[in-house]
Short mmCIF file of C-alpha atoms in Angstrom, two decimals:
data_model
loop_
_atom_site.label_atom_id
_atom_site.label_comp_id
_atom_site.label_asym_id
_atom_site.label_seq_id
_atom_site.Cartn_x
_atom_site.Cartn_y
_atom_site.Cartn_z
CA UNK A 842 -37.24 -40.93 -97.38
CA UNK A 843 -40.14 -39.69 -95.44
CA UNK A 844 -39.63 -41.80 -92.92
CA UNK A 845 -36.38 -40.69 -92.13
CA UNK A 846 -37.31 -36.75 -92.56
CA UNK A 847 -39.43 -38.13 -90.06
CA UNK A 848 -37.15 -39.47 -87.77
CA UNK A 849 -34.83 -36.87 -87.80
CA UNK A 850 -37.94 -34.02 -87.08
CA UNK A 851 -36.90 -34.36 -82.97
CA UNK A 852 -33.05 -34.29 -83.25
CA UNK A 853 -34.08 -31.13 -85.93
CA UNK A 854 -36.37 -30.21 -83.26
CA UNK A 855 -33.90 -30.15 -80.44
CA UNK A 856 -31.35 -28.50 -82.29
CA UNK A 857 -33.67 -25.42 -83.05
CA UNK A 858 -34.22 -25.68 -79.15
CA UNK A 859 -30.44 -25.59 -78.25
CA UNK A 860 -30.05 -22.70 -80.73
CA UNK A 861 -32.22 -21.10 -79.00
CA UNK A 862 -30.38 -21.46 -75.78
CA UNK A 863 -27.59 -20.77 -76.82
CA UNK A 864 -28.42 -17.18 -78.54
CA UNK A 865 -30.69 -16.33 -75.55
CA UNK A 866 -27.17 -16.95 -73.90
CA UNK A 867 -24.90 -15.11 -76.06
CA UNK A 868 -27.52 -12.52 -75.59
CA UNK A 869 -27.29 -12.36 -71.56
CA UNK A 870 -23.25 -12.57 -72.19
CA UNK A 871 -23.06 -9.45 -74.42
CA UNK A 872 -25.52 -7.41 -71.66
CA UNK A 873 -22.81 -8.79 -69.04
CA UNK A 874 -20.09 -7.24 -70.85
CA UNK A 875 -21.75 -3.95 -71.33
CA UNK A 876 -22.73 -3.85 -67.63
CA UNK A 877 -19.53 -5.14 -66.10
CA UNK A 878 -17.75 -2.43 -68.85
CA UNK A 879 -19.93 0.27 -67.49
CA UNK A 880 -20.15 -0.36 -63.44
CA UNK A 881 -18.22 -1.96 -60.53
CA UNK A 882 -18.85 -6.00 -60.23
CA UNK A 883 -20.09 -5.21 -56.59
CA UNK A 884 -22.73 -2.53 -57.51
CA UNK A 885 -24.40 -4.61 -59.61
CA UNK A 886 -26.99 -7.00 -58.18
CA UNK A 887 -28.79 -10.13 -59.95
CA UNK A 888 -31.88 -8.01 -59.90
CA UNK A 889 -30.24 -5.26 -62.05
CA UNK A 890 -28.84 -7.55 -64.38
CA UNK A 891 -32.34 -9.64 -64.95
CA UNK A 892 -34.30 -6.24 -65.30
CA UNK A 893 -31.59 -5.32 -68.30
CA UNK A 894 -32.15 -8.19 -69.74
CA UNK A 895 -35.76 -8.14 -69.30
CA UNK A 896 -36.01 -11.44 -68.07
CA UNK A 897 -36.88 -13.31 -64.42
CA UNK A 898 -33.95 -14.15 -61.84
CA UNK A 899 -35.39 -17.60 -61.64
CA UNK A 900 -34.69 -17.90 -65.78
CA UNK A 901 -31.23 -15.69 -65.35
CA UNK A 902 -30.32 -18.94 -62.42
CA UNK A 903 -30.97 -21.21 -65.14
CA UNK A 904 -28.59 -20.56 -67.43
CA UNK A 905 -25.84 -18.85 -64.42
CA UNK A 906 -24.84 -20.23 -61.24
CA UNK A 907 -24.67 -16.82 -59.58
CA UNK A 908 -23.28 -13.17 -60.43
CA UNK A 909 -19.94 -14.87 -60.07
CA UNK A 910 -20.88 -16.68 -62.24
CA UNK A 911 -22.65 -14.62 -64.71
CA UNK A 912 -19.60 -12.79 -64.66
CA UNK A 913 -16.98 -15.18 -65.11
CA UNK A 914 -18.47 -16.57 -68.19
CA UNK A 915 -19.03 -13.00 -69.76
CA UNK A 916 -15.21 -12.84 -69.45
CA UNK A 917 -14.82 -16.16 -71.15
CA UNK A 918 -17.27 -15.07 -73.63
CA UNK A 919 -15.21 -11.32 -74.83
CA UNK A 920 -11.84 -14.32 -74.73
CA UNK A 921 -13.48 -16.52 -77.02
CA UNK A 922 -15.16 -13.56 -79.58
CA UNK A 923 -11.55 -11.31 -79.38
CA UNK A 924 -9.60 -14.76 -80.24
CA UNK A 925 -11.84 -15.43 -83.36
CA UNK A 926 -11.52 -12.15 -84.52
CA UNK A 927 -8.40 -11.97 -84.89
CA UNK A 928 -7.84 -15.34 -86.39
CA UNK A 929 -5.59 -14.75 -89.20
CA UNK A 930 -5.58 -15.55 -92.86
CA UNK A 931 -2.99 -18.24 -93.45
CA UNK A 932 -2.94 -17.37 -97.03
CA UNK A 933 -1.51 -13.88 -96.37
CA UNK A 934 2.53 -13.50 -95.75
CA UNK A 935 4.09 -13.02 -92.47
CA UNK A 936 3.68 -9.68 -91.87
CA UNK A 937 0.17 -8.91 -93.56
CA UNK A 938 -0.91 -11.62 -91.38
CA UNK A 939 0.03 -9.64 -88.32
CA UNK A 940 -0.78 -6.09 -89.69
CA UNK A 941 -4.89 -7.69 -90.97
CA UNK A 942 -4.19 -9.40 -87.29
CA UNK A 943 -3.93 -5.98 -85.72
CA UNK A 944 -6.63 -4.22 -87.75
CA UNK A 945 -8.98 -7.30 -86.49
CA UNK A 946 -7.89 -6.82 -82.45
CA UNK A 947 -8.65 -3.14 -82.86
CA UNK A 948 -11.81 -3.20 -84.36
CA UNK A 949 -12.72 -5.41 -81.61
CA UNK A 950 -11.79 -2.90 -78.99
CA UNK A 951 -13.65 -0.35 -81.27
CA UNK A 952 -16.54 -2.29 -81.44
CA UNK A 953 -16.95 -3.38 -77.94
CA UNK A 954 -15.32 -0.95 -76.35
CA UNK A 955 -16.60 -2.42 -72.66
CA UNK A 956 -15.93 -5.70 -73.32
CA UNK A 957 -12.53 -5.21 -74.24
CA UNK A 958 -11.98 -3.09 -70.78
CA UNK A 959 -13.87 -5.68 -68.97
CA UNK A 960 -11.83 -8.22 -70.20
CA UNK A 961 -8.02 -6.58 -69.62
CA UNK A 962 -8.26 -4.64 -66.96
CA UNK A 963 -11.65 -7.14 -64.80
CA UNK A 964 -14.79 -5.37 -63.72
CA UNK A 965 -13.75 -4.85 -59.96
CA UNK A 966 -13.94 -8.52 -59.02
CA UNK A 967 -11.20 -9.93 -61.76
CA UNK A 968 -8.58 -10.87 -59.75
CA UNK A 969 -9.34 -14.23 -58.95
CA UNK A 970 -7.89 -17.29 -60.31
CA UNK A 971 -10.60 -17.85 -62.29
CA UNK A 972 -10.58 -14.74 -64.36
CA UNK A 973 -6.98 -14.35 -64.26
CA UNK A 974 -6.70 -18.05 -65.91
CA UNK A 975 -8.72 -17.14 -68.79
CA UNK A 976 -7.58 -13.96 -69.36
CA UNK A 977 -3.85 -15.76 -68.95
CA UNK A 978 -5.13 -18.16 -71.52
CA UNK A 979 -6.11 -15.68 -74.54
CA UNK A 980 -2.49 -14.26 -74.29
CA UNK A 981 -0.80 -17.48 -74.29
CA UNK A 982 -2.73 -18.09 -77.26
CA UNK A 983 -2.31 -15.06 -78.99
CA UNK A 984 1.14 -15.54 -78.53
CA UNK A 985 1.50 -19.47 -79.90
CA UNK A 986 -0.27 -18.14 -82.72
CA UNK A 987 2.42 -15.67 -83.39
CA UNK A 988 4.98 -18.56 -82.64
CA UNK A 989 3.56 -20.48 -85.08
CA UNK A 990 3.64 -17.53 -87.84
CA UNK A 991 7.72 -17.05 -87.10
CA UNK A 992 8.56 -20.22 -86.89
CA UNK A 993 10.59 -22.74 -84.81
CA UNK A 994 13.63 -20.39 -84.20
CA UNK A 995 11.20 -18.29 -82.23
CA UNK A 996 11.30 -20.85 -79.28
CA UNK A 997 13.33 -19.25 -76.88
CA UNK A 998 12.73 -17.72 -73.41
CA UNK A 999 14.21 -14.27 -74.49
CA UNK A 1000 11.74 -14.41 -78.02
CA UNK A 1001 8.97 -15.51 -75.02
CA UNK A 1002 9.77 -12.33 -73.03
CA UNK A 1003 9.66 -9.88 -75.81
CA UNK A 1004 6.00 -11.38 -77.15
CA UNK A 1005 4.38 -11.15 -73.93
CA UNK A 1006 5.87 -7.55 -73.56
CA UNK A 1007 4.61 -6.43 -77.26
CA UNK A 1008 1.11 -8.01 -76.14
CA UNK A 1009 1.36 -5.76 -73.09
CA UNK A 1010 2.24 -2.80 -75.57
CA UNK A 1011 -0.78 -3.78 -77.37
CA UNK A 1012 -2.78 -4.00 -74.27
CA UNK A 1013 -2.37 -0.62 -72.83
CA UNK A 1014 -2.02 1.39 -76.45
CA UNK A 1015 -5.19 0.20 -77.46
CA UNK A 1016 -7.04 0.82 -73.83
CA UNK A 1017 -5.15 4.62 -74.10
CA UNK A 1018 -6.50 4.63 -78.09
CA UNK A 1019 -9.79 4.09 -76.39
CA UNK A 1020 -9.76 7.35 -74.92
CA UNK A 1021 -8.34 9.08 -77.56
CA UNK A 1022 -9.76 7.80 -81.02
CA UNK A 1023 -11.07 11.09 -82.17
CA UNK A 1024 -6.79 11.93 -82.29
CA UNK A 1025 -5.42 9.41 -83.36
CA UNK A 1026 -5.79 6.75 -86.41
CA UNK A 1027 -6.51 3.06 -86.11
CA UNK A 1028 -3.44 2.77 -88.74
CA UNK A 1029 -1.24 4.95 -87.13
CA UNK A 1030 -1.33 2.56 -84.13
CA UNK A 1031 -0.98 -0.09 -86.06
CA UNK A 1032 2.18 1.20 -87.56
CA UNK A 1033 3.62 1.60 -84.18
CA UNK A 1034 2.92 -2.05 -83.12
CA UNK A 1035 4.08 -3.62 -86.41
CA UNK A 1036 7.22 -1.47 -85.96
CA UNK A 1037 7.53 -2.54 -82.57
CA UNK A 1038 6.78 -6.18 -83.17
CA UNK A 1039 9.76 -5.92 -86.01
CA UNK A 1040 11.82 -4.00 -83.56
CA UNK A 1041 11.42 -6.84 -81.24
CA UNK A 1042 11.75 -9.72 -83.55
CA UNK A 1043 15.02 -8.47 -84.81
CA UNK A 1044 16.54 -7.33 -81.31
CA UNK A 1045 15.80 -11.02 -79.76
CA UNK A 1046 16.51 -13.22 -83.58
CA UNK A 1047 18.62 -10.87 -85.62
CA UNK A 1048 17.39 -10.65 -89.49
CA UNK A 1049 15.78 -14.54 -89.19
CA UNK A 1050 12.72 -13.44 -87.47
CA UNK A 1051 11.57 -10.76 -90.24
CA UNK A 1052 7.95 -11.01 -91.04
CA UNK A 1053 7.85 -9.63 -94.34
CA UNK B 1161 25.44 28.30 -27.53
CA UNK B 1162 24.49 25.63 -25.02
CA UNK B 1163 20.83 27.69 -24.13
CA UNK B 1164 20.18 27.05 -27.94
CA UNK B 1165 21.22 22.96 -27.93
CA UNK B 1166 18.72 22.47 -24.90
CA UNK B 1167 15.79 23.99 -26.40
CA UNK B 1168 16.32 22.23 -29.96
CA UNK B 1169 16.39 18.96 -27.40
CA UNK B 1170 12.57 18.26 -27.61
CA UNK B 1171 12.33 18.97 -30.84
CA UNK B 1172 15.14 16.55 -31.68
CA UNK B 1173 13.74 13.87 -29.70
CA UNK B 1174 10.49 14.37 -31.37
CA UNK B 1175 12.37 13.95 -34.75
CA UNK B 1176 14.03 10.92 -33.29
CA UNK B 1177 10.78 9.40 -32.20
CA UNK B 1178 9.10 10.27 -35.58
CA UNK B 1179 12.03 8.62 -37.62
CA UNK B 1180 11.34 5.30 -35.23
CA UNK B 1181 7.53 5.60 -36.71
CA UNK B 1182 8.46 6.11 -39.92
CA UNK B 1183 10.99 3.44 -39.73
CA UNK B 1184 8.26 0.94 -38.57
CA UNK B 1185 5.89 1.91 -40.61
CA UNK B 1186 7.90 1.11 -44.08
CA UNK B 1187 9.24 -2.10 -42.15
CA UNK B 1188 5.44 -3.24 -42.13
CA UNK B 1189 4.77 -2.01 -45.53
CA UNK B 1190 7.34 -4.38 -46.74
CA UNK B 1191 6.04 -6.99 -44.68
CA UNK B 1192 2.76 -5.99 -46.42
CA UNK B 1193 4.13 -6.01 -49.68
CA UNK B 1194 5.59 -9.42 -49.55
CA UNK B 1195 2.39 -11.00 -47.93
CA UNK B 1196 -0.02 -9.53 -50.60
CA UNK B 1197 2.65 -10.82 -53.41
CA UNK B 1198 2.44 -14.10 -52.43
CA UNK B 1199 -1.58 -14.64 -51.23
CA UNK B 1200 -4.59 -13.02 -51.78
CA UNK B 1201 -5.93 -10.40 -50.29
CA UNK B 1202 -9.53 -12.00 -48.86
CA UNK B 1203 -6.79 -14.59 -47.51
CA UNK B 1204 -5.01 -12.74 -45.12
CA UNK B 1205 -6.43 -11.35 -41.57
CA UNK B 1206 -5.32 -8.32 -39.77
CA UNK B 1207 -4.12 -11.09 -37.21
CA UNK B 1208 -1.82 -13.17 -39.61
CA UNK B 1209 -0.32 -9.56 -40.44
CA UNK B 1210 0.08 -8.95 -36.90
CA UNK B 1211 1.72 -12.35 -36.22
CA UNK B 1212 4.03 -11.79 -38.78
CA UNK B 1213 4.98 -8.20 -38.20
CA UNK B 1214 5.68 -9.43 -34.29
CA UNK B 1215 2.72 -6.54 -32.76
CA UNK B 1216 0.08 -6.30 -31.50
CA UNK B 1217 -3.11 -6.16 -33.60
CA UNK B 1218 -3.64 -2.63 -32.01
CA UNK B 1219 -0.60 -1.29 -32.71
CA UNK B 1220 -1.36 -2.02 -36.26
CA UNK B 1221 -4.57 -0.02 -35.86
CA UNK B 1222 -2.70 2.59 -34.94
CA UNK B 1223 -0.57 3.32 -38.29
CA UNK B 1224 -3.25 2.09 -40.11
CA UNK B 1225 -7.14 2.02 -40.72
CA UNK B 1226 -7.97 -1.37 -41.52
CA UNK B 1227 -6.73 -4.06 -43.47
CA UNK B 1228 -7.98 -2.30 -46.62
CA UNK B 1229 -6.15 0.70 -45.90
CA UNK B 1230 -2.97 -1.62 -44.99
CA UNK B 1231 -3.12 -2.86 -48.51
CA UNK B 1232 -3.65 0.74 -49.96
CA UNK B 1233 -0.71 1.83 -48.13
CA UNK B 1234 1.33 -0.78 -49.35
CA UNK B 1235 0.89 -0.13 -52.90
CA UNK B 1236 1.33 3.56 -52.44
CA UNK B 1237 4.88 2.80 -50.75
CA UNK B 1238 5.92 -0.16 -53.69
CA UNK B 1239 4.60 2.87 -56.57
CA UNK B 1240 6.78 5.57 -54.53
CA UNK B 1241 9.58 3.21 -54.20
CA UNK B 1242 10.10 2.23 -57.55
CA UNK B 1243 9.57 5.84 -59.25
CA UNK B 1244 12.38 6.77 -56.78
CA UNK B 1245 14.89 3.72 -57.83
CA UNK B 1246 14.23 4.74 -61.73
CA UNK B 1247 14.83 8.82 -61.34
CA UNK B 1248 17.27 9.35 -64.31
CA UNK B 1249 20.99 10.97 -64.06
CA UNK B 1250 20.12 13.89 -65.68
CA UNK B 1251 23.71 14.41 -66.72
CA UNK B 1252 23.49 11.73 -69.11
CA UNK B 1253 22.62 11.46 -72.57
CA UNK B 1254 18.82 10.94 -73.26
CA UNK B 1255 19.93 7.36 -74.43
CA UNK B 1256 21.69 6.16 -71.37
CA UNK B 1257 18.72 7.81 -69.01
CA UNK B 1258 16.49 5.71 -70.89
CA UNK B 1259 19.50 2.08 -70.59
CA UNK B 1260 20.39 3.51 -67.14
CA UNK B 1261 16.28 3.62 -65.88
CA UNK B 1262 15.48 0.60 -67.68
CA UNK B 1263 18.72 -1.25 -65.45
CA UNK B 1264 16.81 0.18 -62.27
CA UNK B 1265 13.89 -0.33 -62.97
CA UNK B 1266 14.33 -4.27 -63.42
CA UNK B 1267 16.88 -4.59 -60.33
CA UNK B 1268 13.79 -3.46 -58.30
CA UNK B 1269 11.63 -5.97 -60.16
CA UNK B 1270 14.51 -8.41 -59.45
CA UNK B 1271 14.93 -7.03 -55.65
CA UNK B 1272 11.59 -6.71 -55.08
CA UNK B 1273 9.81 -9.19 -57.00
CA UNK B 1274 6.57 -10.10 -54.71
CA UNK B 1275 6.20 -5.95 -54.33
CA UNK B 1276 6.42 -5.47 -57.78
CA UNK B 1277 3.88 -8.29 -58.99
CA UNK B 1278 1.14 -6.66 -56.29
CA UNK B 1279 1.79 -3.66 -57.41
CA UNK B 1280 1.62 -4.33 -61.49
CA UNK B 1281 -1.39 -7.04 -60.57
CA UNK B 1282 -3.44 -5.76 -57.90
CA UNK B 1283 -2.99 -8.64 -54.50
CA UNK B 1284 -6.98 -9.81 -55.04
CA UNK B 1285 -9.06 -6.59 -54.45
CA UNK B 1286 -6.65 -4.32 -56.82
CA UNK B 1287 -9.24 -3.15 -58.52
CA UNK B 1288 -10.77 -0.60 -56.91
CA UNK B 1289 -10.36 3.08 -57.34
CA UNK B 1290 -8.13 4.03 -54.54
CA UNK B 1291 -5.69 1.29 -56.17
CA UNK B 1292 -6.03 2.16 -59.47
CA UNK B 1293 -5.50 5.53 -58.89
CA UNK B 1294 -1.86 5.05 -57.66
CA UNK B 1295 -0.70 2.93 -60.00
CA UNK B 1296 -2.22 5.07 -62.93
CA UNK B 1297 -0.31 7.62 -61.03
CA UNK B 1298 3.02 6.07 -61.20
CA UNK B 1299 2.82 5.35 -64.80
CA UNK B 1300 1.60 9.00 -65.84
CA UNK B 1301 4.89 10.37 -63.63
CA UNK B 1302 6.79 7.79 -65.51
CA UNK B 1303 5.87 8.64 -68.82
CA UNK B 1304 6.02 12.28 -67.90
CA UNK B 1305 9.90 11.99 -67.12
CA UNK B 1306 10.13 10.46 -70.83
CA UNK B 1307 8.33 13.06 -72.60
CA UNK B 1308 10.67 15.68 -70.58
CA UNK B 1309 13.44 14.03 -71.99
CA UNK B 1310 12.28 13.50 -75.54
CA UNK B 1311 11.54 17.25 -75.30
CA UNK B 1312 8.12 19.36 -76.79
CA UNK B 1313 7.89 17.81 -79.96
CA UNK B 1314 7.05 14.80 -78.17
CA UNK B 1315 3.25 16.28 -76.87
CA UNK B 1316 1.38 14.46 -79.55
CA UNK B 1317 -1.54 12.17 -78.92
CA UNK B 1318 -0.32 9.45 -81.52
CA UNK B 1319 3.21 9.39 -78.95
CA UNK B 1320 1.11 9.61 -75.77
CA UNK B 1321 -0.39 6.48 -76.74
CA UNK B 1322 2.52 4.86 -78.06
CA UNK B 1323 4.42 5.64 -74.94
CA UNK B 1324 1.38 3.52 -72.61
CA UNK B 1325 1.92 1.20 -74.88
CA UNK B 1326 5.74 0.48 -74.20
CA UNK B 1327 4.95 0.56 -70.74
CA UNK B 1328 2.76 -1.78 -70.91
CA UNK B 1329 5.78 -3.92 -72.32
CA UNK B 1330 7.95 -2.99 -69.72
CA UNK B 1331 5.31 -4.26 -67.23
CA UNK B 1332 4.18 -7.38 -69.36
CA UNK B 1333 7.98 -8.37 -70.13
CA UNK B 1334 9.03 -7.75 -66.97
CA UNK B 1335 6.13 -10.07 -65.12
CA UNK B 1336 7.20 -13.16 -67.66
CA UNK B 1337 11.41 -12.36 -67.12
CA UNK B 1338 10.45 -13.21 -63.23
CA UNK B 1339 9.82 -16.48 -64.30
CA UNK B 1340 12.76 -16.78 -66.69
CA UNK B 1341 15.34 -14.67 -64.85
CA UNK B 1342 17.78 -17.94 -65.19
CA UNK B 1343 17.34 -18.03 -69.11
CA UNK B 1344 17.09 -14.77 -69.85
CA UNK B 1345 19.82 -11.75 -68.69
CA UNK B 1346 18.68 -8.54 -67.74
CA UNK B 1347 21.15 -6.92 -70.12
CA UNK B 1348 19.28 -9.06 -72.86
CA UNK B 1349 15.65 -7.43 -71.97
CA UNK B 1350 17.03 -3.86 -71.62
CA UNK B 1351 18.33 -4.51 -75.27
CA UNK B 1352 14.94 -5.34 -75.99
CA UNK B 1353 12.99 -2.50 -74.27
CA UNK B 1354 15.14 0.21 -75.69
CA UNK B 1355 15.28 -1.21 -79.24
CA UNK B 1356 11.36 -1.17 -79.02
CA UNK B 1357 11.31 2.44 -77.31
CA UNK B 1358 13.65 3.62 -80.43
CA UNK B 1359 11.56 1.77 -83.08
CA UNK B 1360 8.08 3.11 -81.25
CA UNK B 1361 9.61 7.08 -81.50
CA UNK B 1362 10.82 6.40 -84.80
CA UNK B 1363 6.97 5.65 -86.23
CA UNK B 1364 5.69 8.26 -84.47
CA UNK B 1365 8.17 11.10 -84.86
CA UNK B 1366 10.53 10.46 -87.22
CA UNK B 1367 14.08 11.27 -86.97
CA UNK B 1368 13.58 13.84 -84.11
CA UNK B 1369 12.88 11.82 -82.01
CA UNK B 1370 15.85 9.83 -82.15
CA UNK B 1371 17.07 9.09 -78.47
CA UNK B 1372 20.65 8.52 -78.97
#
């Protein structure tokens, strides 16, 4: 027994290590996203962005190949925290699903208000390939997800159109709810996207495609 | 009577020879507009625009600043274009401004498809102010004609927001039915947009704001 606690002590060891990596990272991600919310990409220098972060450019190179860089995987890093988010609750019907679904992407933008501009609208250098695949990629997912909620009669190109146009709607509402959140309700948005969505589902599948 | 026609003379050749500028001018703006659809902007020299226009690199210089000020200039003229194509028959009923807008609008995505995608996606340095500005512009005049035709009761911030949002699924839907045009009839989106404009006013006004 001991001799296997033993054993295991430098994998544990390493693990701790890697943990610590990989917060330290998440850490230098979430500063990205607040700086790249706040200021152009090109008025922000590697300097600025170690001095935030309280930490040496030498240590910042480590874990970033350059600002590019830095910035590039602070856009993969919003993706990858807005996708979880809103990860829905399989248990739930249809079209609770969607409405906890919204709730989720809009506390999201609520919550990280910068990120969420960063990540739809890029931080003055976004319109590379790059970026634009990730970003590209969140959407697509987004949408399968939704897909995969309706069902197989939601595989068609005109079903395709409409979801990437009511992620669009949900795109620039919640950027314009940004700006105006004093005035107007998280659920009263969400009511107008679910009644969108519906309004949507049953102009492109007739009464098949209703998610309640 | 003939005194009179000889003294207009100079100022109708000086008309004449600013039409010819003009003229020019938007010829190279759609040459702009179809070169920044289809590449990106660090991509392209002043030269290859040259080359392709048929001038002289100083001629260029002459209608515009620089290469940055090209692009600018080109997305001013694709914004200014397409608000034109979608002004509304005001003699019609609110509901066939919206179907008859909606028509125009995508037979200039249709016409105009490499114009429209820079202008909706920014040609690779869209995102700086100038840029922004225009197209923020565009969609602010374009929402302003709808709330004209909804009428007052449609100043509310819950309907300002929902409106961005339905642009944003014109935009988003109209993007994806670029790539689907063959599988997916324009008629068939319209039917789409509108049923999600009527659902969106619905939620946020009630029956006033019926459009029909």
């Amino acid at each position: 027994m001991l001799g296997s606690a033993m054993a295991s002590l430098p994998a544990r060891l390493l693990a701790r290590a890697r943990l610590d990596v990989d917060e330290r990272r998440a850490r230098l991600l979430a500063l990205g996203l607040q700086l790249f919310g706040k200021r152009e990409f090109a008025s922000i220098s590697i300097d600025d962005i170690a001095l935030e972060a309280g930490i040496s450019r030498s240590l910042l190179y480590h874990y970033f190949r350059n600002k590019r860089g830095f910035y590039v995987e602070t856009i993969r890093f919003a993706a990858e925290q807005l996708h979880q988010r809103i990860q829905p609750d399989l248990a739930l019907p249809p079209r609770e699903r969607l409405e906890q679904g919204l709730h989720a992407y809009l506390d999201y933008v609520a919550d990280y208000a910068d990120a969420y501009t960063t990540l739809v609208r890029g931080g003055g250098a976004g319109d590379d390939d790059e970026v634009r695949t990730i970003v590209e990629r969140t959407r697509e997912a987004i949408i399968a997800d939704m897909l995969a909620t309706i069902g197989p009669q939601a595989e068609t190109p005109l079903v395709r159109v409409a979801l990437r146009g009511w992620l669009g709607m949900v795109e620039f509402s919640a950027i314009e709810w940004l700006a105006r959140r004093r005035e107007v309700d998280r659920s009263e948005l969400v009511g107008v996207l679910l009644a969108a969505c519906e309004a949507v589902l049953t102009a492109t599948l007739g009464e098949r495609a209703r998610v309640d």
